Coordinates of C-alpha atoms in Angstrom, one line a residue:
F76 CA 123.5 123.7 5.8
S77 CA 123.3 125.3 2.5
A78 CA 124.6 128.1 0.3
Q79 CA 123.4 129.7 -2.9
I80 CA 125.6 130.0 -6.0
T81 CA 124.9 131.8 -9.2
E82 CA 124.5 129.6 -12.5
E83 CA 127.6 131.1 -13.6
E84 CA 129.5 130.1 -10.6
C85 CA 127.8 126.4 -11.0
R86 CA 129.0 126.1 -14.7
A87 CA 132.4 127.2 -13.4
I88 CA 132.6 124.4 -10.8
L89 CA 131.1 121.9 -13.4
S90 CA 134.2 122.9 -15.5
G91 CA 136.8 122.7 -13.1
D92 CA 137.1 126.5 -12.6
T93 CA 136.8 126.8 -8.9
G94 CA 139.2 129.5 -7.9
F95 CA 136.4 132.0 -7.2
M96 CA 135.3 129.7 -4.4
K97 CA 138.5 130.4 -2.2
L98 CA 137.2 133.9 -1.6
H99 CA 133.4 133.3 -1.7
T100 CA 131.2 135.3 0.5
S101 CA 129.6 131.8 1.6
Q102 CA 131.6 130.0 4.4
L103 CA 130.1 126.9 3.2
V104 CA 131.3 127.4 -0.4
R105 CA 134.9 128.1 1.0
E106 CA 135.0 125.0 3.0
L107 CA 133.7 123.0 -0.3
F108 CA 136.7 124.7 -2.2
F109 CA 139.4 123.4 0.2
K110 CA 137.9 120.0 0.5
M111 CA 137.7 119.9 -3.3
K112 CA 141.5 120.7 -3.2
S113 CA 142.9 118.7 -0.6
Q114 CA 140.4 115.4 -1.4
Q115 CA 140.5 115.9 -4.9
L116 CA 136.8 116.1 -5.0
R117 CA 134.8 116.8 -8.3
P118 CA 131.4 116.5 -9.5
R119 CA 130.5 113.3 -10.5
V120 CA 126.8 112.4 -10.7
L121 CA 123.5 114.3 -10.8
V122 CA 121.1 113.3 -8.1
S123 CA 117.2 114.4 -8.2
Y124 CA 114.2 113.7 -6.6
I125 CA 110.8 115.0 -5.3
R126 CA 111.0 115.8 -1.4
E127 CA 107.8 116.0 0.8
P128 CA 109.3 117.7 4.2
F129 CA 107.8 117.7 7.7
V130 CA 109.2 119.4 10.7
F131 CA 108.5 119.0 14.4
S132 CA 110.2 121.6 16.7
A133 CA 110.4 119.2 19.6
G134 CA 113.8 117.8 19.4
N135 CA 114.2 119.3 16.0
V136 CA 113.1 116.2 14.2
R137 CA 112.8 116.5 10.1
V138 CA 111.0 113.9 8.7
T139 CA 111.0 113.6 4.6
F140 CA 109.5 111.6 2.2
D141 CA 111.7 111.2 -1.0
S142 CA 110.2 110.0 -4.2
D143 CA 111.2 109.6 -8.0
I144 CA 114.9 109.5 -7.1
R145 CA 116.7 110.3 -10.6
T146 CA 120.2 110.4 -12.1
T147 CA 121.8 111.0 -15.4
L148 CA 124.4 109.3 -17.3
F149 CA 125.3 112.5 -18.9
H150 CA 126.0 114.8 -15.9
G151 CA 127.6 117.4 -18.2
S152 CA 123.9 118.6 -19.1
F153 CA 123.0 119.3 -15.7
L154 CA 121.8 122.8 -16.4
E155 CA 120.4 122.0 -19.8
K156 CA 116.8 122.0 -20.5
D157 CA 116.5 118.6 -22.2
L158 CA 118.0 116.7 -19.4
R159 CA 117.7 113.0 -20.1
D160 CA 117.7 111.1 -16.4
I161 CA 116.7 107.4 -15.4
S162 CA 115.3 106.1 -12.3
A163 CA 117.9 105.3 -9.8
L164 CA 115.9 102.8 -7.9
D165 CA 115.4 99.1 -8.5
N166 CA 111.8 99.9 -8.0
A167 CA 110.8 103.4 -9.3
A168 CA 107.5 103.4 -7.0
D169 CA 109.7 103.3 -4.0
I170 CA 109.6 106.1 -1.1
I171 CA 112.4 106.8 1.2
L172 CA 111.2 108.1 4.6
E173 CA 114.1 109.8 6.4
V174 CA 114.0 110.9 9.9
K175 CA 116.6 113.4 11.2
Y176 CA 116.7 115.0 14.8
D177 CA 119.2 116.7 16.7
E178 CA 118.8 116.2 20.7
F179 CA 116.1 113.4 21.0
I180 CA 113.2 112.0 19.1
P181 CA 109.9 112.4 20.5
D182 CA 107.9 109.4 21.3
I183 CA 104.8 110.5 19.1
I184 CA 107.4 110.3 16.3
L185 CA 108.4 106.9 17.3
H186 CA 105.2 105.9 17.5
L187 CA 104.3 107.1 14.0
I188 CA 107.1 105.6 11.9
Q189 CA 106.8 102.2 13.8
T190 CA 104.6 100.5 11.2
E191 CA 104.3 97.1 9.6
N192 CA 106.2 96.3 6.0
I193 CA 108.6 98.8 6.3
R194 CA 112.5 98.2 6.3
Q195 CA 114.8 100.0 8.5
Q196 CA 118.0 100.3 6.8
A197 CA 121.0 103.1 5.4
Y198 CA 120.2 104.3 2.3
S199 CA 122.4 106.9 0.2
K200 CA 120.7 108.6 -2.6
Y201 CA 123.9 109.7 -4.1
G202 CA 125.4 105.8 -3.9
A203 CA 122.2 104.6 -5.6
C204 CA 122.8 107.2 -8.3
R205 CA 126.6 106.7 -8.7
R206 CA 125.7 102.9 -10.1
F207 CA 124.9 104.5 -13.4
G208 CA 127.5 107.4 -13.7

């Protein structure tokens, strides 16, 4: 799911002014507001990366390659032009292959992702970036 917010709304959230979210036109923004209030959530870290997405309609399979995963120690400068960020990966050349699907994963996709020298493991871009900020 996704929702669009304006730059002004983003700046408000970053400054802790979330009241507008309660009556937002987007249900997702309203849900985020209630989770932020009930679970005391707040913005903590900036995660940025380059994503190359692919979709296979059978099973609604989404395959993405994420690279150049970066974070910033100074998350207050999120909307500024001169953002100073750093790599969040131990090896900056690593690429994260992510496969998501709804009902089933077709055999052709299973066959394509069974390659040598690739480790299967859980990976959180957010978790990797939180190590720094």
